[in-house]
Structure formats: C-alpha cells, structure tokens
C-alpha cells in the first residue's frame, strides 16, 4: 500500500455493534486517519456517529461510495461484502472484510496478525477477518502448536449475543426484563428465548448436523494456521452474555507439554494474557474481559485421559479482538 501521512478510511456498517467498535478503536489507537466515511443502509443514513470528538454524518452505501478512499473496513453482513467489496477494490481501495463472504476464497488471505501477518503479502485488494470464535482460539493455540504440534482440537464455545449484532443485544435485555417481571416475552432474533437459556445453535445447520459456525472454526483454523493436518471438531453455543466469547478447548499434541510449560509459553505469546490461579478463584470471565484487547487463557491443565493433552479456557472480547480490533490491526500492518 502506498505510504501516506494519513489515510481516508470508510467503515461500512458504521452504525452496527462491530462498526461502532471499529470507529472507537481507530480513534483509541490513533490510526492515521485523514477522513473517516461512515456508511450504512437507508435505515440510518443521515444519523450522526462520533469520531475524535466530532459528529460525522452517516452516508448511504452506494456503488460510487469509495472514490478517494484508501481503506474500507466492511462489517455489514456477507451479502453487502460480496456486492460492494469488489467495487471498493476497483475504486483503488484495500478492503478488510469482517464478514464470512471471502474467508475461504483461495485468493484472499485470512489474517490474524499475531499468527499469520505474512499472508498479507499476497493479497489482491481484499483481506478477510476471521470469525470471532476462530480468532481467539488461534491466538491461544498457535504458540502451543509451534512448541509441540497440535494434532487435534475439541472445542465448545460459549458465545455472547453481541456476535449477532445490536438487535440481539436488545433482545437479551428485553427478554430478561420481561421474564423477571412475569411479563410475556417473544423470541424474534433467535429461534428460542436466549434470556436464562443456552442455545446449541449458531448460524444455519448443514446436512451433516453441524452448524456453519462450527465448520468456520474447522476450516478457518486450518487456513490461518496453514496446517490442514490439524483436526478440529466444534460445538458452538449461544449463552445469555452481552459481550465476550468463552471457549473450552481440549488439544491433543504430538509431544508432551506440562501445564506449567504451557503457561510459560502462553505468557510470552503475543496478544495472550495468562490469568490462571484457581486457588484464588482467578480465571478469565466474560464480564471482566469485555472492553479489553487480549486473549485471556486460564484453567490450563493436563488431560489425564490421554498421553499428550491439555485443557484450556479461553476468553476474548468478540467485538474487539474477535472483530473490530483484529480488522484495525490488519490495517496497521498494511500501512507499516
Ligand atoms: P449489526 O449490529 O446488526 O450492524 C449491522 C450494520 O450493517 C449496521 O451498520 C447496518 O446499517 C449495516 N447494514 C446492514 N445491511 C446493510 C446494507 N444492505 N447496506 C449497508 N449497510 C448495511 O451487526 P454487527 O454485529 O455489527 O455485524 C455486522 C457484520 O459483521 C455481520 O453480518 C458479520 O458478517 C460480521 N461480523 C463478524 C464477526 C466476526 O466473527 N469477525 C463478528 C460479528 C459480526 P443500518 O444501521 O443502516 O441498519
Ligand atoms: N452468525 O462473521 O451470530 O461469520 O455470533 C459472526 C458471528 C456469523 C461471522 C454470530 C455469526 C459470524 C455470528
């Protein structure tokens, strides 16, 4: 990317749960922004969003929205990305796409900077941001994989409603209030009540019985870690938490690693914080992790049922490291 002192940055989906966080993170990290262009649908075009203390009017996303724009961060769903990302590239911009539209395209790098920043070298204008659950898992697993080679991963997720967006956050709040006051409440965003409940169902079901979210964790992990030999099986569960995803991860490795050795490796790993002292009730919690940037790892222990195995509890803010922060980190790599 051509070096400049500041860049024109468009955010597609700027009024959403992820887009709002993108603007906040560009601001917090002092990304060199000349002009920021917030884009959304007709539902919120004309509204204001705040950036660096200024109110900026949201514009309607249109075919010719990208003239003069250097970088576009997309977070408005896969259909919008499929239609508009190629138009942004034609207009001369580089796209960092947060949807599932381009992730498994062999011409599109799928990047978590701590793991595979080198993949940015071969982009063709579009770079894909992985799924939130995959991002936090690979940040924690890559350093262990480098040390002892991971053969197999069994993961169960505990995913917050903010992963679905602003409507789902309102639904959890509304159902909770109504159920607590014995009022009738309806499920609209999810097929069942999410308040006081867990749903073993994220994204659509496939004929195999797995969900698309589960298969993203399988396929995206192999692509980012550049190892098709890593076997992954996932169960993804929606839990009544507003922000941050937690994951229970079991790994089987080629060589043995003690829990202490694993903690030592993880405490040196980029983007990871080890938070693991059960004797003092210390382990990562979704409520505490919301609003922070690291991938937190706790409950590290040896799997006593096999020769070489470990169990981990991994928590990250899905709107930040799982989406907006990872996208901005990719943009930072691109302008370096
Ligand atoms: P959200 O809170 O529902 O926000 C959706 C945003 O997209 C809003 O700004 C909305 O604008 C805009 N939008 C929707 N349809 C549009 C259209 N046809 N044209 C222009 N703008 C449109 O959802 P979110 O949680 O921010 O997620 C947005 C997308 O990001 C998701 O669909 C998903 O693909 C992706 N995502 C990825 C991850 C990840 O795993 N990395 C995590 C979460 C989300 P209005 O205000 O005008 O409606
Ligand atoms: N269904 O970007 O509902 O592939 O939590 C991210 C989050 C899809 C994605 C969710 C989803 C994606 C969710």
Short mmCIF file of C-alpha atoms and ligand atoms in Angstrom, two decimals:
data_model
loop_
_atom_site.label_atom_id
_atom_site.label_comp_id
_atom_site.label_asym_id
_atom_site.label_seq_id
_atom_site.Cartn_x
_atom_site.Cartn_y
_atom_site.Cartn_z
CA UNK A 1 0.00 0.00 0.00
CA UNK A 2 1.28 3.46 -0.95
CA UNK A 3 2.69 5.27 2.08
CA UNK A 4 0.87 8.42 3.21
CA UNK A 5 0.89 10.52 6.35
CA UNK A 6 -2.85 9.86 6.79
CA UNK A 7 -5.47 7.73 5.06
CA UNK A 8 -9.10 8.08 4.03
CA UNK A 9 -10.95 5.26 5.80
CA UNK A 10 -14.52 4.14 5.11
CA UNK A 11 -16.44 1.95 7.59
CA UNK A 12 -19.32 0.01 6.02
CA UNK A 13 -21.81 -0.86 8.76
CA UNK A 14 -20.62 2.04 10.93
CA UNK A 15 -23.84 2.06 12.99
CA UNK A 16 -23.64 -1.64 13.95
CA UNK A 17 -22.20 -3.38 17.00
CA UNK A 18 -18.90 -4.06 15.21
CA UNK A 19 -18.79 -0.84 13.15
CA UNK A 20 -19.21 1.32 16.26
CA UNK A 21 -16.28 -0.53 17.84
CA UNK A 22 -14.21 -0.04 14.65
CA UNK A 23 -14.58 3.74 14.89
CA UNK A 24 -13.72 3.65 18.60
CA UNK A 25 -10.60 1.52 18.00
CA UNK A 26 -9.34 3.65 15.08
CA UNK A 27 -9.63 6.58 17.49
CA UNK A 28 -8.09 4.83 20.53
CA UNK A 29 -5.09 3.52 18.58
CA UNK A 30 -4.58 6.85 16.80
CA UNK A 31 -4.75 5.24 13.38
CA UNK A 32 -3.53 7.92 10.93
CA UNK A 33 -6.94 8.95 9.58
CA UNK A 34 -7.30 11.90 7.22
CA UNK A 35 -11.04 11.49 6.58
CA UNK A 36 -13.41 8.90 8.02
CA UNK A 37 -16.50 7.96 5.97
CA UNK A 38 -19.23 6.10 7.91
CA UNK A 39 -21.54 4.13 5.59
CA UNK A 40 -24.75 2.19 6.33
CA UNK A 41 -28.16 1.40 4.85
CA UNK A 42 -31.08 3.79 4.31
CA UNK A 43 -32.23 2.86 7.84
CA UNK A 44 -29.55 5.04 9.43
CA UNK A 45 -28.10 7.22 6.65
CA UNK A 46 -28.34 10.83 7.84
CA UNK A 47 -27.71 9.96 11.50
CA UNK A 48 -24.50 11.08 13.20
CA UNK A 49 -21.70 8.95 14.59
CA UNK A 50 -18.93 10.36 16.74
CA UNK A 51 -15.26 10.24 15.76
CA UNK A 52 -12.44 12.10 17.55
CA UNK A 53 -15.00 14.31 19.27
CA UNK A 54 -16.75 15.28 16.04
CA UNK A 55 -20.19 14.30 14.78
CA UNK A 56 -19.95 12.79 11.32
CA UNK A 57 -23.00 12.12 9.16
CA UNK A 58 -23.57 8.52 8.10
CA UNK A 59 -23.87 8.22 4.32
CA UNK A 60 -25.87 5.68 2.34
CA UNK A 61 -23.70 2.87 0.95
CA UNK A 62 -23.77 3.16 -2.85
CA UNK A 63 -21.79 1.83 -5.80
CA UNK A 64 -19.73 5.02 -6.06
CA UNK A 65 -19.15 5.49 -2.31
CA UNK A 66 -15.43 4.65 -2.47
CA UNK A 67 -13.92 7.42 -4.65
CA UNK A 68 -10.76 8.72 -2.95
CA UNK A 69 -10.91 6.10 -0.17
CA UNK A 70 -7.70 4.21 0.76
CA UNK A 71 -9.01 1.60 3.21
CA UNK A 72 -12.51 0.16 3.68
CA UNK A 73 -13.48 -1.81 6.77
CA UNK A 74 -16.62 -3.86 5.98
CA UNK A 75 -18.95 -5.06 8.70
CA UNK A 76 -22.45 -5.15 7.26
CA UNK A 77 -23.02 -8.82 6.51
CA UNK A 78 -21.81 -11.18 3.80
CA UNK A 79 -24.27 -10.10 1.09
CA UNK A 80 -23.17 -6.46 1.36
CA UNK A 81 -19.49 -7.51 1.25
CA UNK A 82 -19.99 -9.74 -1.78
CA UNK A 83 -21.63 -6.93 -3.70
CA UNK A 84 -19.57 -3.92 -2.61
CA UNK A 85 -16.03 -5.14 -1.75
CA UNK A 86 -15.09 -5.68 -5.44
CA UNK A 87 -16.39 -2.15 -6.22
CA UNK A 88 -14.17 -0.72 -3.46
CA UNK A 89 -11.16 -2.58 -4.88
CA UNK A 90 -11.96 -1.29 -8.39
CA UNK A 91 -12.01 2.23 -6.94
CA UNK A 92 -8.44 1.68 -5.68
CA UNK A 93 -9.10 0.91 -2.01
CA UNK A 94 -7.89 -2.01 0.09
CA UNK A 95 -10.71 -3.89 1.84
CA UNK A 96 -10.59 -5.56 5.25
CA UNK A 97 -13.77 -7.62 5.35
CA UNK A 98 -15.28 -8.79 8.60
CA UNK A 99 -18.00 -10.98 7.06
CA UNK A 100 -17.83 -14.64 6.04
CA UNK A 101 -18.07 -13.71 2.32
CA UNK A 102 -14.40 -14.09 1.30
CA UNK A 103 -12.74 -16.00 4.12
CA UNK A 104 -12.30 -19.35 2.36
CA UNK A 105 -11.55 -17.85 -1.09
CA UNK A 106 -8.09 -19.11 -2.07
CA UNK A 107 -7.19 -15.67 -3.49
CA UNK A 108 -7.99 -13.92 -0.20
CA UNK A 109 -5.68 -14.03 2.83
CA UNK A 110 -7.41 -14.77 6.15
CA UNK A 111 -5.37 -12.98 8.76
CA UNK A 112 -4.81 -12.83 12.50
CA UNK A 113 -1.71 -10.60 12.79
CA UNK A 114 -0.24 -12.49 15.78
CA UNK A 115 -0.42 -15.74 13.78
CA UNK A 116 -0.01 -15.15 10.03
CA UNK A 117 0.71 -11.47 9.26
CA UNK A 118 2.97 -12.74 6.43
CA UNK A 119 -0.16 -13.80 4.46
CA UNK A 120 -0.85 -10.08 3.85
CA UNK A 121 1.94 -10.11 1.25
CA UNK A 122 -0.19 -11.91 -1.34
CA UNK A 123 -3.49 -10.02 -1.11
CA UNK A 124 -5.37 -8.87 -4.22
CA UNK A 125 -7.20 -5.97 -2.60
CA UNK A 126 -9.39 -7.94 -0.18
CA UNK A 127 -8.23 -9.28 3.18
CA UNK A 128 -10.64 -11.34 5.27
CA UNK A 129 -11.04 -11.04 9.02
CA UNK A 130 -11.78 -14.48 10.53
CA UNK A 131 -14.78 -15.50 12.58
CA UNK A 132 -14.71 -14.20 16.16
CA UNK A 133 -14.53 -17.66 17.76
CA UNK A 134 -11.72 -18.74 15.45
CA UNK A 135 -9.62 -15.62 16.09
CA UNK A 136 -9.38 -16.05 19.85
CA UNK A 137 -8.74 -19.79 19.51
CA UNK A 138 -5.82 -19.48 17.07
CA UNK A 139 -4.16 -16.69 19.08
CA UNK A 140 -4.03 -19.11 22.03
CA UNK A 141 -3.20 -22.26 20.06
CA UNK A 142 -0.52 -21.06 17.62
CA UNK A 143 2.27 -20.75 20.26
CA UNK A 144 1.45 -24.23 21.61
CA UNK A 145 1.34 -25.64 18.06
CA UNK A 146 4.80 -24.18 17.37
CA UNK A 147 6.15 -25.81 20.53
CA UNK A 148 4.65 -29.32 20.42
CA UNK A 149 2.49 -29.67 17.25
CA UNK A 150 -1.26 -29.90 17.83
CA UNK A 151 -2.87 -32.98 16.26
CA UNK A 152 -6.49 -32.50 17.30
CA UNK A 153 -8.70 -29.81 18.85
CA UNK A 154 -12.07 -30.36 20.56
CA UNK A 155 -13.73 -27.01 21.28
CA UNK A 156 -17.03 -25.92 22.83
CA UNK A 157 -17.89 -22.23 22.68
CA UNK A 158 -19.96 -20.01 24.99
CA UNK A 159 -20.74 -17.11 22.64
CA UNK A 160 -22.28 -13.77 23.59
CA UNK A 161 -25.28 -12.24 21.82
CA UNK A 162 -23.26 -9.22 20.58
CA UNK A 163 -21.80 -11.62 17.98
CA UNK A 164 -25.20 -11.45 16.27
CA UNK A 165 -25.39 -7.64 16.46
CA UNK A 166 -27.26 -4.82 18.09
CA UNK A 167 -30.75 -6.35 17.69
CA UNK A 168 -29.70 -9.48 19.60
CA UNK A 169 -28.28 -7.37 22.45
CA UNK A 170 -31.62 -5.57 22.73
CA UNK A 171 -33.47 -8.90 22.65
CA UNK A 172 -31.46 -10.30 25.58
CA UNK A 173 -32.05 -7.13 27.63
CA UNK A 174 -35.75 -7.00 26.77
CA UNK A 175 -36.44 -10.71 27.42
CA UNK A 176 -34.54 -10.54 30.72
CA UNK A 177 -36.57 -7.55 31.96
CA UNK A 178 -39.84 -9.15 30.86
CA UNK A 179 -39.18 -12.58 32.30
CA UNK A 180 -38.07 -11.04 35.63
CA UNK A 181 -41.33 -9.08 35.86
CA UNK A 182 -43.51 -12.04 34.81
CA UNK A 183 -44.49 -10.36 31.54
CA UNK A 184 -44.90 -12.30 28.33
CA UNK A 185 -41.84 -12.09 26.05
CA UNK A 186 -41.18 -13.22 22.50
CA UNK A 187 -38.14 -14.66 20.73
CA UNK A 188 -37.52 -12.87 17.42
CA UNK A 189 -33.77 -12.74 16.65
CA UNK A 190 -33.13 -16.33 17.82
CA UNK A 191 -35.47 -19.30 17.34
CA UNK A 192 -35.83 -19.68 21.15
CA UNK A 193 -35.56 -17.50 24.25
CA UNK A 194 -31.94 -16.55 24.94
CA UNK A 195 -32.56 -14.97 28.38
CA UNK A 196 -31.76 -17.51 31.14
CA UNK A 197 -31.03 -20.11 28.46
CA UNK A 198 -28.26 -21.58 26.25
CA UNK A 199 -28.82 -22.41 22.58
CA UNK A 200 -26.64 -25.10 20.95
CA UNK A 201 -27.20 -23.40 17.61
CA UNK A 202 -25.19 -20.57 15.95
CA UNK A 203 -25.70 -19.75 12.26
CA UNK A 204 -27.50 -22.25 9.99
CA UNK A 205 -27.47 -26.04 10.24
CA UNK A 206 -25.79 -28.07 7.48
CA UNK A 207 -26.92 -31.54 6.27
CA UNK A 208 -24.10 -33.07 8.38
CA UNK A 209 -25.75 -31.86 11.60
CA UNK A 210 -23.01 -29.31 12.26
CA UNK A 211 -23.73 -25.58 12.08
CA UNK A 212 -21.95 -23.21 9.71
CA UNK A 213 -20.37 -21.52 12.76
CA UNK A 214 -18.88 -24.87 13.82
CA UNK A 215 -17.44 -25.51 10.36
CA UNK A 216 -15.95 -21.98 10.25
CA UNK A 217 -13.89 -22.99 13.29
CA UNK A 218 -12.66 -26.11 11.47
CA UNK A 219 -11.86 -24.60 8.07
CA UNK A 220 -10.64 -21.16 9.15
CA UNK A 221 -8.30 -22.63 11.78
CA UNK A 222 -6.59 -24.81 9.17
CA UNK A 223 -6.25 -21.87 6.77
CA UNK A 224 -4.87 -19.38 9.33
CA UNK A 225 -2.51 -21.86 10.98
CA UNK A 226 -1.52 -23.07 7.49
CA UNK A 227 -1.84 -26.70 8.51
CA UNK A 228 -4.55 -28.89 7.01
CA UNK A 229 -3.45 -31.71 9.33
CA UNK A 230 -4.90 -30.08 12.45
CA UNK A 231 -8.14 -31.91 13.15
CA UNK A 232 -10.80 -29.68 14.70
CA UNK A 233 -14.29 -30.51 15.97
CA UNK A 234 -16.53 -27.81 17.42
CA UNK A 235 -19.82 -27.31 19.24
CA UNK A 236 -20.90 -23.65 19.26
CA UNK A 237 -23.33 -22.47 21.92
CA UNK A 238 -25.05 -19.10 22.38
CA UNK A 239 -25.18 -18.03 26.03
CA UNK A 240 -27.04 -15.13 27.68
CA UNK A 241 -23.96 -12.89 27.93
CA UNK A 242 -23.77 -9.49 26.24
CA UNK A 243 -20.09 -9.25 25.26
CA UNK A 244 -17.13 -11.70 25.10
CA UNK A 245 -16.95 -15.29 23.96
CA UNK A 246 -15.54 -18.08 26.13
CA UNK A 247 -14.22 -21.41 24.83
CA UNK A 248 -13.44 -24.71 26.48
CA UNK A 249 -10.60 -26.15 24.38
CA UNK A 250 -9.07 -29.62 24.57
CA UNK A 251 -5.95 -30.28 22.50
CA UNK A 252 -4.01 -33.43 21.74
CA UNK A 253 -0.37 -32.77 20.87
CA UNK A 254 2.45 -34.76 19.24
CA UNK A 255 4.90 -34.08 22.05
CA UNK A 256 4.07 -33.78 25.73
CA UNK A 257 3.74 -30.40 27.40
CA UNK A 258 3.13 -29.97 31.12
CA UNK A 259 0.58 -27.39 32.30
CA UNK A 260 3.45 -25.30 33.70
CA UNK A 261 5.31 -25.39 30.39
CA UNK A 262 2.12 -24.41 28.54
CA UNK A 263 1.56 -21.45 30.91
CA UNK A 264 5.18 -20.34 30.38
CA UNK A 265 4.81 -20.46 26.59
CA UNK A 266 1.47 -18.65 26.66
CA UNK A 267 2.73 -15.92 29.00
CA UNK A 268 5.32 -14.98 26.32
CA UNK A 269 2.88 -15.23 23.40
CA UNK A 270 1.79 -12.08 21.50
CA UNK A 271 -1.75 -10.96 22.32
CA UNK A 272 -2.18 -13.52 25.13
CA UNK A 273 -2.65 -12.90 28.87
CA UNK A 274 -2.44 -15.89 31.22
CA UNK A 275 -4.98 -15.48 34.01
CA UNK A 276 -4.76 -18.74 35.88
CA UNK A 277 -4.71 -19.09 39.65
CA UNK A 278 -7.60 -21.33 40.70
CA UNK A 279 -6.53 -21.29 44.36
CA UNK A 280 -7.51 -17.59 44.37
CA UNK A 281 -10.58 -18.01 42.11
CA UNK A 282 -8.65 -16.46 39.24
CA UNK A 283 -9.68 -17.46 35.74
CA UNK A 284 -10.88 -15.31 32.81
CA UNK A 285 -14.52 -14.21 32.98
CA UNK A 286 -16.57 -12.81 30.11
CA UNK A 287 -17.77 -9.79 32.12
CA UNK A 288 -14.19 -8.81 33.06
CA UNK A 289 -12.75 -9.36 29.59
CA UNK A 290 -15.38 -7.20 27.81
CA UNK A 291 -13.75 -3.94 26.72
CA UNK A 292 -10.18 -5.30 26.72
CA UNK A 293 -7.88 -6.31 23.88
CA UNK A 294 -6.06 -9.52 24.88
CA UNK A 295 -6.99 -13.17 24.53
CA UNK A 296 -7.13 -14.46 28.11
CA UNK A 297 -6.21 -18.05 28.99
CA UNK A 298 -6.90 -19.86 32.24
CA UNK A 299 -7.74 -23.29 33.70
CA UNK A 300 -4.64 -24.72 31.98
CA UNK A 301 -4.34 -28.37 32.96
CA UNK A 302 -3.13 -31.68 31.61
CA UNK A 303 -5.71 -34.01 30.08
CA UNK A 304 -5.22 -37.11 32.18
CA UNK A 305 -7.23 -39.30 29.80
CA UNK A 306 -4.54 -39.28 27.06
CA UNK A 307 -0.73 -39.28 26.82
CA UNK A 308 -0.27 -35.74 25.44
CA UNK A 309 -3.21 -33.43 26.01
CA UNK A 310 -4.22 -30.14 27.59
CA UNK A 311 -7.42 -28.37 28.58
CA UNK A 312 -7.74 -24.57 28.36
CA UNK A 313 -10.39 -21.91 29.00
CA UNK A 314 -10.01 -19.05 26.51
CA UNK A 315 -11.93 -15.75 26.67
CA UNK A 316 -11.83 -12.62 24.46
CA UNK A 317 -13.99 -9.60 23.64
CA UNK A 318 -15.69 -10.74 20.41
CA UNK A 319 -16.41 -7.19 19.23
CA UNK A 320 -12.76 -6.13 19.76
CA UNK A 321 -10.20 -8.94 19.19
CA UNK A 322 -12.93 -11.07 17.57
CA UNK A 323 -13.84 -8.39 15.03
CA UNK A 324 -13.00 -4.65 15.09
CA UNK A 325 -9.58 -4.75 16.76
CA UNK A 326 -8.32 -7.56 14.55
CA UNK A 327 -9.51 -5.62 11.46
CA UNK A 328 -7.73 -2.43 12.60
CA UNK A 329 -4.56 -4.43 13.43
CA UNK A 330 -4.65 -5.76 9.84
CA UNK A 331 -4.95 -2.18 8.56
CA UNK A 332 -1.98 -1.18 10.77
CA UNK A 333 0.11 -3.97 9.23
CA UNK A 334 -0.90 -2.81 5.74
CA UNK A 335 0.36 0.75 6.28
CA UNK A 336 3.56 -0.24 8.11
P1 LIG B 1 -25.36 -5.15 13.47
O1 LIG B 1 -25.14 -4.60 14.82
O2 LIG B 1 -26.69 -5.72 13.12
O3 LIG B 1 -24.99 -4.00 12.41
C1 LIG B 1 -25.12 -4.18 11.04
C2 LIG B 1 -24.53 -2.97 10.32
O4 LIG B 1 -24.55 -3.21 8.92
C3 LIG B 1 -25.33 -1.70 10.54
O5 LIG B 1 -24.45 -0.60 10.49
C4 LIG B 1 -26.24 -1.70 9.33
O6 LIG B 1 -26.69 -0.41 9.00
C5 LIG B 1 -25.30 -2.21 8.27
N1 LIG B 1 -26.01 -2.79 7.14
C6 LIG B 1 -26.84 -3.85 7.13
N2 LIG B 1 -27.31 -4.08 5.89
C7 LIG B 1 -26.76 -3.14 5.09
C8 LIG B 1 -26.87 -2.83 3.70
N3 LIG B 1 -27.64 -3.56 2.89
N4 LIG B 1 -26.18 -1.78 3.22
C9 LIG B 1 -25.41 -1.04 4.05
N5 LIG B 1 -25.27 -1.27 5.37
C10 LIG B 1 -25.94 -2.31 5.88
O7 LIG B 1 -24.34 -6.28 13.14
P2 LIG B 1 -22.80 -6.45 13.59
O8 LIG B 1 -22.72 -7.33 14.77
O9 LIG B 1 -22.15 -5.12 13.66
O10 LIG B 1 -22.24 -7.32 12.40
C11 LIG B 1 -22.11 -6.88 11.11
C12 LIG B 1 -21.47 -7.97 10.27
O11 LIG B 1 -20.14 -8.18 10.72
C13 LIG B 1 -22.13 -9.34 10.41
O12 LIG B 1 -23.13 -9.54 9.49
C14 LIG B 1 -20.98 -10.30 10.20
O13 LIG B 1 -20.82 -10.58 8.83
C15 LIG B 1 -19.80 -9.52 10.66
N6 LIG B 1 -19.33 -9.99 11.97
C16 LIG B 1 -18.20 -10.69 12.02
C17 LIG B 1 -17.73 -11.12 13.22
C18 LIG B 1 -16.54 -11.95 13.26
O14 LIG B 1 -16.68 -13.08 13.64
N7 LIG B 1 -15.38 -11.46 12.93
C19 LIG B 1 -18.39 -10.84 14.40
C20 LIG B 1 -19.56 -10.12 14.34
C21 LIG B 1 -20.02 -9.70 13.09
P3 LIG B 1 -28.12 0.20 9.46
O15 LIG B 1 -27.86 0.93 10.76
O16 LIG B 1 -28.44 1.14 8.36
O17 LIG B 1 -29.07 -0.92 9.61
N1 LIG B 2 -23.55 -15.95 12.93
O1 LIG B 2 -18.83 -13.39 10.86
O2 LIG B 2 -24.12 -14.92 15.30
O3 LIG B 2 -19.23 -15.44 10.37
O4 LIG B 2 -22.36 -14.75 16.57
C1 LIG B 2 -20.02 -13.94 13.33
C2 LIG B 2 -20.86 -14.05 14.42
C3 LIG B 2 -21.53 -15.17 12.00
C4 LIG B 2 -19.42 -14.45 11.05
C5 LIG B 2 -22.91 -14.80 15.46
C6 LIG B 2 -22.39 -15.29 13.09
C7 LIG B 2 -20.36 -14.51 12.15
C8 LIG B 2 -22.03 -14.72 14.29
#
